[in-house]
Coordinates of C-alpha atoms in Angstrom, one line a residue:
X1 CA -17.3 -1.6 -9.1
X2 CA -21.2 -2.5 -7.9
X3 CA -22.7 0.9 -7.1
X4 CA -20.3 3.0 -9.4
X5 CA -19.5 1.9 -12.7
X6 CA -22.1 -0.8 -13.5
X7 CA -24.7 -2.0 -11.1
X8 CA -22.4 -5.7 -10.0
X9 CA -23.3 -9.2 -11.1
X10 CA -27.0 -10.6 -9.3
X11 CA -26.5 -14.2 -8.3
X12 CA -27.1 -16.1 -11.6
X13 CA -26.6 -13.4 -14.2
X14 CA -23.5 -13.7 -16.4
X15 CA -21.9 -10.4 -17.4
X16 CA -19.7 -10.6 -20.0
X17 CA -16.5 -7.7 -19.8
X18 CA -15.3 -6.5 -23.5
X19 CA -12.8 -3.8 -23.5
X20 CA -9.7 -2.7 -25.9
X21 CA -6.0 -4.5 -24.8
X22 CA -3.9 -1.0 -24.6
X23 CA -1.5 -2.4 -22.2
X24 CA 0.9 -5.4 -21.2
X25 CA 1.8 -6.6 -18.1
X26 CA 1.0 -8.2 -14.5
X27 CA -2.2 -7.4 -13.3
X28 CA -5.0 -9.0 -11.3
X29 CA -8.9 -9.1 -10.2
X30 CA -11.3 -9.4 -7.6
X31 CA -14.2 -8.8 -6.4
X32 CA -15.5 -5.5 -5.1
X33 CA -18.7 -7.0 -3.5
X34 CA -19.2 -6.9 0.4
X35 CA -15.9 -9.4 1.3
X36 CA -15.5 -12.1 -1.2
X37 CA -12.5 -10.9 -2.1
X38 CA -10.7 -11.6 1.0
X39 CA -12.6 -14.8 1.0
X40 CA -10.9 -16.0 -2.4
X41 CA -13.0 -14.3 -5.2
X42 CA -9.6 -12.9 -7.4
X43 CA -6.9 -13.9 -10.0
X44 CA -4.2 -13.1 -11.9
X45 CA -4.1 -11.2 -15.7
X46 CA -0.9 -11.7 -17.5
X47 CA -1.4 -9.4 -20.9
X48 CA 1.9 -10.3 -23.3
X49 CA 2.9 -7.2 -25.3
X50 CA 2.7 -6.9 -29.1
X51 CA 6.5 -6.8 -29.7
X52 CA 9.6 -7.4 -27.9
X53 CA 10.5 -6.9 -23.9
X54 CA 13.2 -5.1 -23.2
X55 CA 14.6 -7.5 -21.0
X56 CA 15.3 -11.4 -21.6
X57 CA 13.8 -14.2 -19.5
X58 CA 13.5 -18.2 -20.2
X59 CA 10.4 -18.7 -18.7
X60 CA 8.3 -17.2 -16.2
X61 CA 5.8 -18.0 -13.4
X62 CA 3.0 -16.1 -11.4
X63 CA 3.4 -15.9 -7.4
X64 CA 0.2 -14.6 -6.2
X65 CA 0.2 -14.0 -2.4
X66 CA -2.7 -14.0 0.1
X67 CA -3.1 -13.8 3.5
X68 CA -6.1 -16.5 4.2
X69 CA -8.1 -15.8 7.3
X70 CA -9.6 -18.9 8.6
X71 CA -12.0 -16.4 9.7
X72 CA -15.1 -14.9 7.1
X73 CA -14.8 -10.9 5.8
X74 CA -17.6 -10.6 7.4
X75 CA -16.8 -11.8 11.1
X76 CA -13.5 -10.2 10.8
X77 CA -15.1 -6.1 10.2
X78 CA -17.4 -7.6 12.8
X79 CA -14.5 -8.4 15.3
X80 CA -12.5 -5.0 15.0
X81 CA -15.2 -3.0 15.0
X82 CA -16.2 -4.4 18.5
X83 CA -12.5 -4.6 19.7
X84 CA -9.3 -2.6 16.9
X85 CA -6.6 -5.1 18.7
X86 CA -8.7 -8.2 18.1
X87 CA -6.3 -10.1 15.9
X88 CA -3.0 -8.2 17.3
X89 CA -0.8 -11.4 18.1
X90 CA 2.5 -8.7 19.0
X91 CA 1.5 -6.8 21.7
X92 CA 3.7 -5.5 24.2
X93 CA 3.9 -7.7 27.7
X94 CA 5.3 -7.1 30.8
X95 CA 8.7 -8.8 29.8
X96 CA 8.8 -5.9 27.5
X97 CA 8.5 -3.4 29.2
X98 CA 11.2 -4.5 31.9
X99 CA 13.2 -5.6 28.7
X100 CA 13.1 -1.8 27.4
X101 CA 13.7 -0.6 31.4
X102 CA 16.9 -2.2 31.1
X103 CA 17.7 -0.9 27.9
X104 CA 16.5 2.7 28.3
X105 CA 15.9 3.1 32.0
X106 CA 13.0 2.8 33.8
X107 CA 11.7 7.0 33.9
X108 CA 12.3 6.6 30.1
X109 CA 10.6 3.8 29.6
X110 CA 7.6 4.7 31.6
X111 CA 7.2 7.7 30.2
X112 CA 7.0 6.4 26.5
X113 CA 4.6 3.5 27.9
X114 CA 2.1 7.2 29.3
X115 CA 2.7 9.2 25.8
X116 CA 1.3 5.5 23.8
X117 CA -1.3 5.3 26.7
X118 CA -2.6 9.5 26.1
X119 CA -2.8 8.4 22.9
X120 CA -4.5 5.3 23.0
X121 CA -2.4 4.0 20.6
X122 CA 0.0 0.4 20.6
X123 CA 3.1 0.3 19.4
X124 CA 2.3 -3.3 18.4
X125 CA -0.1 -1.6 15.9
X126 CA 1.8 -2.7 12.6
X127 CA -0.8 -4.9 11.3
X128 CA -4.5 -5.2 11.8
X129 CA -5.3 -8.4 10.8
X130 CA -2.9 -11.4 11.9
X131 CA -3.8 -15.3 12.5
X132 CA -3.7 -15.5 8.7
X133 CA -2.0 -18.1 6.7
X134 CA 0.3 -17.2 3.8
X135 CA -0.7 -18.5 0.6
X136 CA 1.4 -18.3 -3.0
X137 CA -0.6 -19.2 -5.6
X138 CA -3.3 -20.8 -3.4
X139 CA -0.7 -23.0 -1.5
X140 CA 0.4 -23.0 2.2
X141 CA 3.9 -23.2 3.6
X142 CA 3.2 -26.6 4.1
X143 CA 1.9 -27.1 0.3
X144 CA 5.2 -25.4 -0.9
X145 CA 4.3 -24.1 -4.5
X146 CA 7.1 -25.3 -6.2
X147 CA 8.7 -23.7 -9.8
X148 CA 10.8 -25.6 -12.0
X149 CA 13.9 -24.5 -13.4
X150 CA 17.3 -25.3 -15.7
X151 CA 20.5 -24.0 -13.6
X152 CA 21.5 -21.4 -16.0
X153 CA 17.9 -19.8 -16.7
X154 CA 16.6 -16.4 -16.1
X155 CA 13.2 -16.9 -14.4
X156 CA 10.4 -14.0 -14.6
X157 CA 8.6 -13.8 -11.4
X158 CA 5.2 -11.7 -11.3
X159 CA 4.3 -11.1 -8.0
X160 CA 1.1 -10.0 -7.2
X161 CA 0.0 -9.0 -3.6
X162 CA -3.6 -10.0 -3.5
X163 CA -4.1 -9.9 0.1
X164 CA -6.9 -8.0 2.5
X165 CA -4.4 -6.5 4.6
X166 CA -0.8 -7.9 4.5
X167 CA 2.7 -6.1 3.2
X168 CA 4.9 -8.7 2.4
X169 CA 8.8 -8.4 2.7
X170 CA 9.7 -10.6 -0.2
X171 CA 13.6 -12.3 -0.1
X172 CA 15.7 -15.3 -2.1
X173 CA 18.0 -16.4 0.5
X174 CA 21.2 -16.6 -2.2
X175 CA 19.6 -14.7 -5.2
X176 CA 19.4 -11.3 -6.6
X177 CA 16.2 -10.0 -7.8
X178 CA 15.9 -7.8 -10.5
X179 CA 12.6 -5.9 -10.5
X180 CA 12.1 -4.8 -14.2
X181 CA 7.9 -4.1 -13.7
X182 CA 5.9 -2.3 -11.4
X183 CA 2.1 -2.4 -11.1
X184 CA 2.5 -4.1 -14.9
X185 CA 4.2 -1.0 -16.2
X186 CA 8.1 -1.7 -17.1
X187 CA 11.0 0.2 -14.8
X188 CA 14.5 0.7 -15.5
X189 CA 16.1 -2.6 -13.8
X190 CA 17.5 -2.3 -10.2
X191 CA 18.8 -5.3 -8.8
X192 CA 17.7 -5.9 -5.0
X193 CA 18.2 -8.2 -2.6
X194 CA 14.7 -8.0 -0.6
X195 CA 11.2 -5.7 -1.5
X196 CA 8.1 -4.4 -0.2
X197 CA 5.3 -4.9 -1.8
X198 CA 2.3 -3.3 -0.6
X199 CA -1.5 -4.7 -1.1
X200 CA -2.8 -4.6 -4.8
X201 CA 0.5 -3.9 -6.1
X202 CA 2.9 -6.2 -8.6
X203 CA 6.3 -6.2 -8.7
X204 CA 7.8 -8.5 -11.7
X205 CA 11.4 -9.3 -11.2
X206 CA 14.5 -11.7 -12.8
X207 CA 16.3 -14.2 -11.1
X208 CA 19.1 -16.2 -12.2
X209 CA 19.7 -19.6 -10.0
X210 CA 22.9 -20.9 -11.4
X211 CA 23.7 -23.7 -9.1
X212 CA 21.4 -27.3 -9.1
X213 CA 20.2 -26.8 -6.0
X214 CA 16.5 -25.3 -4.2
X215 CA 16.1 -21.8 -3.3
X216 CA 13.1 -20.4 -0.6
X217 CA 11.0 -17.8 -2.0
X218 CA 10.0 -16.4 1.3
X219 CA 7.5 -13.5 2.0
X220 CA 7.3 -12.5 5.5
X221 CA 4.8 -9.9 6.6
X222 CA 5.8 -6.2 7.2
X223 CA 4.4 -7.5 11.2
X224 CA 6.4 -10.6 10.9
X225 CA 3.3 -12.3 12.3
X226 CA 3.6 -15.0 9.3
X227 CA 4.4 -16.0 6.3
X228 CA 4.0 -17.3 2.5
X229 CA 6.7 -19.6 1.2
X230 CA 7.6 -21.3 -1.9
X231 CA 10.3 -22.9 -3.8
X232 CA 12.7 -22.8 -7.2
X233 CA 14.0 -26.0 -7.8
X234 CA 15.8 -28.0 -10.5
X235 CA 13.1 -30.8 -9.7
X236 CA 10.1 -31.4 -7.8
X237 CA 10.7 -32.3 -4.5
X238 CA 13.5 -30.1 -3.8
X239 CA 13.1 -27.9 -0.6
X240 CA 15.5 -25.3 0.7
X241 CA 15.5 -24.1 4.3
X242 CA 13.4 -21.8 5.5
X243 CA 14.3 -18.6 7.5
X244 CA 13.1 -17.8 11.0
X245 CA 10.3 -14.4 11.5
X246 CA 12.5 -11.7 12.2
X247 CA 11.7 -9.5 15.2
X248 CA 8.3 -7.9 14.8
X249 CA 8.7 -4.4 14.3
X250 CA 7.3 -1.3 16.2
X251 CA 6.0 1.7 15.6
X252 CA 8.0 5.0 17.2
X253 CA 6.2 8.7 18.0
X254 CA 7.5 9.6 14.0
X255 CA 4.8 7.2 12.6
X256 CA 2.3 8.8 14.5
X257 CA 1.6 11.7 12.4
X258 CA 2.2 14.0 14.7
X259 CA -0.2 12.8 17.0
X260 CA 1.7 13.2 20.5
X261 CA 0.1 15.1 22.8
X262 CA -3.5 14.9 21.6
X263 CA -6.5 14.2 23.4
X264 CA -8.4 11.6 21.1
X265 CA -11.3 10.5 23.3
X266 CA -13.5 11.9 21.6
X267 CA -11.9 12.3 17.7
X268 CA -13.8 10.8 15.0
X269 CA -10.8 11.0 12.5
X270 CA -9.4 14.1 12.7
X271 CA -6.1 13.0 13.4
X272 CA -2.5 15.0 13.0
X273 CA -3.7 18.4 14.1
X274 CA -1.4 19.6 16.8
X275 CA -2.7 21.9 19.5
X276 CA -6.1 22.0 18.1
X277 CA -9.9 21.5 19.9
X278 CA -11.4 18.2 18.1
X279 CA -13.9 17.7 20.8
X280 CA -16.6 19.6 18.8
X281 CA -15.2 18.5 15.1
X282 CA -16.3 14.6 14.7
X283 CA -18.6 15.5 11.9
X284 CA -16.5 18.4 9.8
X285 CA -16.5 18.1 6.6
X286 CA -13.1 18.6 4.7
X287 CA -14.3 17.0 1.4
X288 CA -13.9 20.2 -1.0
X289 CA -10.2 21.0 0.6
X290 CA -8.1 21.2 -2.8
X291 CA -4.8 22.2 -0.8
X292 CA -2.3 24.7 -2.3
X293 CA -2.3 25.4 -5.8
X294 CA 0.4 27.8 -6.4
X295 CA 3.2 26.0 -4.8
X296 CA 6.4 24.9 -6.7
X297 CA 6.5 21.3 -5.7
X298 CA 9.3 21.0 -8.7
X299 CA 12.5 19.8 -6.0
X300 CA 10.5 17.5 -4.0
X301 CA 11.3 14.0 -4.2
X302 CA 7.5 12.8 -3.5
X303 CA 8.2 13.8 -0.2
X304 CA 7.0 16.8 2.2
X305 CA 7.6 16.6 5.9
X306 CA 8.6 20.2 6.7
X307 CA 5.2 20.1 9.0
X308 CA 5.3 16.9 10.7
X309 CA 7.0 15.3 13.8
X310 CA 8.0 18.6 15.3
X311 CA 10.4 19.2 12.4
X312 CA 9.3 22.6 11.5
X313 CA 11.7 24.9 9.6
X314 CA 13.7 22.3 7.9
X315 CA 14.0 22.0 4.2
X316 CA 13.1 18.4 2.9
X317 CA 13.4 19.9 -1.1
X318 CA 16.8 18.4 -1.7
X319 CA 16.3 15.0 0.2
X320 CA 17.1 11.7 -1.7
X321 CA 18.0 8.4 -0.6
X322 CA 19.5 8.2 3.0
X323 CA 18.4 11.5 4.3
X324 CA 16.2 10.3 7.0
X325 CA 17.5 7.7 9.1
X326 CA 15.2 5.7 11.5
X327 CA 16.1 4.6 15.3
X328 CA 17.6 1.7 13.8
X329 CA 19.7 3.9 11.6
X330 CA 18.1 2.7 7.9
X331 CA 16.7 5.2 5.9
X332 CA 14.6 5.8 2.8
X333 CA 12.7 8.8 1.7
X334 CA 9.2 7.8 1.7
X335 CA 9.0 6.9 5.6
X336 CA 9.0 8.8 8.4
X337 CA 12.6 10.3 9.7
X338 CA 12.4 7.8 12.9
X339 CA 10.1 5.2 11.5
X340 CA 10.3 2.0 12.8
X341 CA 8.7 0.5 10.0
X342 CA 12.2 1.4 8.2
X343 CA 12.7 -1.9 5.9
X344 CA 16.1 -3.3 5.6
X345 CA 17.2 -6.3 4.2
X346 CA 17.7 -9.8 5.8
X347 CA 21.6 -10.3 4.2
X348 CA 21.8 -6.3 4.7
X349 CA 22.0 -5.8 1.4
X350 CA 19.9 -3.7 -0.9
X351 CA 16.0 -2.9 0.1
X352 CA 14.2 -1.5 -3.0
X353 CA 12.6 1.9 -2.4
X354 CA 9.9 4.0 -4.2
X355 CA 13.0 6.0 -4.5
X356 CA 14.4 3.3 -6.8
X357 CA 12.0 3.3 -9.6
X358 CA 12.4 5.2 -12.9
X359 CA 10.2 4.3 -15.7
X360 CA 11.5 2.5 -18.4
X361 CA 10.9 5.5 -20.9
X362 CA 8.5 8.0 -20.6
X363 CA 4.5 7.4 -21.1
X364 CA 3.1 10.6 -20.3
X365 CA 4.5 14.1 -21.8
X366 CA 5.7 16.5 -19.5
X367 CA 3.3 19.0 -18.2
X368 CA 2.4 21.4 -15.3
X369 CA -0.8 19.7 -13.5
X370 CA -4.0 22.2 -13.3
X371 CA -4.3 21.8 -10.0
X372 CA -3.9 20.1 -6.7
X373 CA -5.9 18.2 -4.4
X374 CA -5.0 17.4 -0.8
X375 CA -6.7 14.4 0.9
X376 CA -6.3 13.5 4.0
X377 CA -5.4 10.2 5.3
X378 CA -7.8 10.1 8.7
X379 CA -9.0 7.4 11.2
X380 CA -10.0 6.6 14.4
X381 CA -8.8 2.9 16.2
X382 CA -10.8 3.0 18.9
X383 CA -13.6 3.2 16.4
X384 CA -11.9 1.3 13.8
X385 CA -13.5 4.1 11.4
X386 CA -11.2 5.2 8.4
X387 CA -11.7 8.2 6.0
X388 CA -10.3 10.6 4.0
X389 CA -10.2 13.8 4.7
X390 CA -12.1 13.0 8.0
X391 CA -15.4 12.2 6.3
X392 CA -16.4 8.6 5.9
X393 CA -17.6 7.7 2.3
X394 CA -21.3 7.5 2.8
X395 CA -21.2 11.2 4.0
X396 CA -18.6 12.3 1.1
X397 CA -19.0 14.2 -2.1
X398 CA -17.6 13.0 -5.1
X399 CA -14.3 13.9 -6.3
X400 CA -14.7 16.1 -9.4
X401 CA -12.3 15.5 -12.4
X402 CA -12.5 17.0 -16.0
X403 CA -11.6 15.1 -18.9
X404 CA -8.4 15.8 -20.3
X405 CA -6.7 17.7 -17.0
X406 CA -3.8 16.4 -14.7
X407 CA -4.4 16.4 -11.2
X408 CA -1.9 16.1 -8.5
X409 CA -2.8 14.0 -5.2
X410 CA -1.3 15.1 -2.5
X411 CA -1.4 11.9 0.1
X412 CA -1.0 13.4 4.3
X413 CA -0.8 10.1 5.8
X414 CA -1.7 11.4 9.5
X415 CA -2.6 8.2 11.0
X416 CA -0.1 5.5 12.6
X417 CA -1.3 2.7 9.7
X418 CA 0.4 2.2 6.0
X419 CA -2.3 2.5 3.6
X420 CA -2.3 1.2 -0.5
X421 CA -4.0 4.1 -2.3
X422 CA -5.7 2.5 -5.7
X423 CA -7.1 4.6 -8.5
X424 CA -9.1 2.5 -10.8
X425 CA -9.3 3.3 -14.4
X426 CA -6.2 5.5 -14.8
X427 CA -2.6 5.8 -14.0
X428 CA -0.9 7.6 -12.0
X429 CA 2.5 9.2 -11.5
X430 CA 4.5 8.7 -8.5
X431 CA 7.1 12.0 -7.6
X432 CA 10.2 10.5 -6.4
X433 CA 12.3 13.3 -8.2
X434 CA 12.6 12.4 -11.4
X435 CA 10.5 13.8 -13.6
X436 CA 9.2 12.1 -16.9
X437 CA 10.6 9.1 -15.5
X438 CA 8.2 9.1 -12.8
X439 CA 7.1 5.5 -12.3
X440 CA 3.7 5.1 -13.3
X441 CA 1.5 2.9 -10.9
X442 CA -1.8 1.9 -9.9
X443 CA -1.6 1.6 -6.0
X444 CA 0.4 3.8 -3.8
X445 CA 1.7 3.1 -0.8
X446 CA 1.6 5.9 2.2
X447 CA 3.6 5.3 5.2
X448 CA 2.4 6.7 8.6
X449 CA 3.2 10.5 9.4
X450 CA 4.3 11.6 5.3
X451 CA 3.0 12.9 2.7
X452 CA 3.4 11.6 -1.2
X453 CA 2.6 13.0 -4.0
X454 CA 1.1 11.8 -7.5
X455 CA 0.0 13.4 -10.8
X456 CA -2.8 11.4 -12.7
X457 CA -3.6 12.1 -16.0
X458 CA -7.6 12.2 -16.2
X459 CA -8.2 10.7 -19.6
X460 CA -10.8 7.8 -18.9
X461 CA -14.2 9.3 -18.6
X462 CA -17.3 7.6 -16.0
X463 CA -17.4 6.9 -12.9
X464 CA -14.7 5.3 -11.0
X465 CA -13.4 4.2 -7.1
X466 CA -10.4 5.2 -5.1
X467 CA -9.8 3.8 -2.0
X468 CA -7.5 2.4 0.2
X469 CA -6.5 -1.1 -0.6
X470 CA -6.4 -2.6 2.5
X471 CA -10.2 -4.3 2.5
X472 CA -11.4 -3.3 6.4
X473 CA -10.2 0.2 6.1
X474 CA -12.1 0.8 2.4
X475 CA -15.3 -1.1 4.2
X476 CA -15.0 1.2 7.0
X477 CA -15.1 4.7 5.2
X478 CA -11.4 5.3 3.3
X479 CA -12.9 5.5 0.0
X480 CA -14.3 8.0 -2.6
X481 CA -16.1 7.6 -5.7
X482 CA -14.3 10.1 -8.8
X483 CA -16.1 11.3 -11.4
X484 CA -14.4 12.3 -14.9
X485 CA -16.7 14.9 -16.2
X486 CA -16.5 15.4 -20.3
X487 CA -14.4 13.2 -22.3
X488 CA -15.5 11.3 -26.3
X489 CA -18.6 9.4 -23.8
X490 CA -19.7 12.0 -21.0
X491 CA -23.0 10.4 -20.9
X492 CA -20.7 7.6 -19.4
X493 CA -20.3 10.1 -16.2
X494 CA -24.1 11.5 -16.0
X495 CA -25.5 7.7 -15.9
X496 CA -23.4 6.3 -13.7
X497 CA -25.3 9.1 -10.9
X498 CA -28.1 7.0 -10.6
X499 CA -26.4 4.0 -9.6
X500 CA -26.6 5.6 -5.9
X501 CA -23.6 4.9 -3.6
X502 CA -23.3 1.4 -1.7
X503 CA -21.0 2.3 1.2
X504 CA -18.9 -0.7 2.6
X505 CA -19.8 -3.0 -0.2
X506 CA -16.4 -2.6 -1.6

């Protein structure tokens, strides 16, 4: 990372990275430079483990998925920083809103349309970035990437989300999927029939075509503004058809964070404070906010609403799969009770969940983390300024860490957009319940209005980013450098001070 951990790559140097292989698995890289890594500047690591995997596969191909802008980084930050709703293809028209008259009634209907309208807020706003073209392994729909197989075979596929801003709902139309790897680290298997996969992360998964015919690999965006497709065939050439966007989703009042009511005129990211006066707060610091300590997060499944969406008084402890049900009447633990970003699957089968994953054995003893810190999911779309704990990156302090300690995260999502955390340099443990089988992960994804938890053990000492994963919100603020104080090379730490920060050249 320029700015942080070395001082980036001038135009004609060659540097020359030399570190120790302690892992296997799917991984990637990019760029951290300005844009170029939306522009194309990343690829794919595939690290093969010393010994035996513990689950069998024939062969096994990469499916790397983009979301190519025929648009430059640049131009783009330029373009939502002028006008947030620049590239929003979905927004409501009048044939919607006489649509959802005749469906709700017309007081109902106008009344939702005035609570969006106080908030200045779309419920369109699913995606910020659309007019891209979907891209597996470099290839449009058009280009059809195209895997081989032998009816029979069990095929490893390692997808990797590299895009700038796209989820992708990922489906086989007449295959299982297996996901046996998250983020490169093995998980006990769970067959699925559809996923999620948020930017920066990897799922790998096993498929097992048994007939001599083509099957779609199709990954739709979580907007369904576009697509990537590919194929599996028996021979090249081979198509299979190719399924229809399904209707775009939309955001309800439970994604907003408990937002309703709010006067955000003049809010510069202080989002999901009900009943309070921000008209004098735009430049509060909340940096050094470590949360609370000394609660007993021990029952909670990753999940802590018990403040948000005017459900006050309820105990979310005991929750697991199913307790919250959307409008649409899916659920799943780590979205919003309400949400309409919900997923479910096209067949309406199974749609893997956080809640899903268990690791495939434990890689991290079992220990009570020294303390907690909160951080704040913040933002401002009329802005299109994004932060953490309501201070943009060039005005924040570094987050503090000492070598050797375990720090939970505590993630309050309290704006209406889904956003990747990524951690570089260590690993971190997602809560979903249960325990030393925590899956352990690199990005974390944080749905609008909840708040997820994660316990990283601090072990890697220097200087290192976190930041949201989605390119124009880490450019625009929602990003922090950590430094890991002590450790075998704390010089590693002290140096890396004088690199001086480099704001949106992420």
């Amino acid at each position: 990372m320029p700015g942080i951990s070395f001082a980036g790559i001038k135009p004609g140097e060659t540097f020359t990275y030399e570190f120790p292989i302690t892992q296997s698995g799917t991984y990637w890289f990019h760029s951290h430079s300005g844009f170029q890594e939306p522009d194309g500047a990343y690829g794919a690591i595939v690290i093969d483990p010393e010994g035996r995997e513990p689950f069998r596969y024939d062969r096994d191909y990469v499916v790397q998925l983009t979301d190519k802008h025929p648009h430059s980084g640049d131009r783009i930050m330029r373009n939502l920083k002028i006008m947030p709703d620049y590239y929003n293809r979905e927004q409501q028209t009048v044939g919607d809103f006489f649509s959802e008259a005749s469906e709700n009634g017309l007081m109902a209907t106008i009344k939702d349309r005035m609570a969006w309208g106080d908030m200045r807020m779309m419920k369109a706003d699913v995606e910020d970035l659309q007019g891209f073209t979907g891209l597996i392994n470099g290839k449009g729909p058009d280009q059809n990437w195209t895997g081989i197989f032998e009816p029979g075979e069990r095929i490893r596929l390692r997808f990797i989300n590299s895009s700038a801003m796209t989820y992708f709902d990922i489906r086989i139309p007449g295959l299982e999927m297996t996901v046996v790897q998250a983020d490169g680290n093995n998980v006990q298997p769970v067959t699925v029939d559809e996923f999620r996969i948020g930017v920066a992360e990897t799922y790998d998964v096993i498929v097992r075509p048994k007939e001599e015919q083509a099957y779609t690999i199709f990954a739709e965006s979580m907007g369904r503004s576009g697509y990537a497709r590919g194929t599996l065939a028996p021979e090249a050439g081979m198509v299979a058809a190719v399924p229809e966007l399904r209707e775009a989703a939309r955001l309800t009042m439970a994604d907003m964070g408990g937002m309703e009511g709010m006067d955000h005129s003049s809010m510069a990211g202080m989002e999901g404070m009900k009943g309070m006066d921000h008209s004098k707060m735009a430049g509060m610091d909340q940096s050094d906010m470590k949360g609370m300590e000394g609660m007993d997060h021990s029952k909670m499944a990753g999940m802590d609403q018990s403040d948000m969406n005017g459900m006050e008084g309820m105990d979310h402890s005991a929750m697991g799969q199913g307790a919250m049900a959307s409008a649409g009447g899916a659920s799943d633990p780590f979205y919003a009770a309400g949400s309409g970003l919900v997923p479910t699957a096209a067949n309406g089968g199974k749609f893997l969940s956080y809640s899903d994953l268990r690791a495939q054995k434990p890689l991290y003893d079992e220990r009570e983390p020294t303390r907690e810190i909160e951080l704040k999911l913040t933002g401002n779309m009329e802005r299109y300024t994004w932060s953490i704990n309501g201070v943009k990156y060039e005005d924040a302090d570094p987050i503090r860490l000492q070598y050797g300690e375990r720090v939970r995260f505590k993630f309050v999502n309290t704006t209406m957009m889904t956003h990747p955390m990524h951690l570089h340099g260590m690993w971190s443990m997602l809560d979903v319940g249960a325990g030393q089988l925590n899956p352990v992960k690199h990005t974390i994804s944080v749905q609008p209005g909840t708040t997820v938890y994660m316990e990283t053990e601090v072990d890697e000492p220097g200087q290192w980013a976190f930041h949201c994963h989605l390119s124009y919100h880490a450019a625009a603020g929602m990003f922090r450098k950590v430094i890991v104080e002590g450790g075998p090379d704390s010089t590693q730490a002290a140096s890396g001070d004088q690199l001086g920060d480099v704001g949106g050249d992420v």
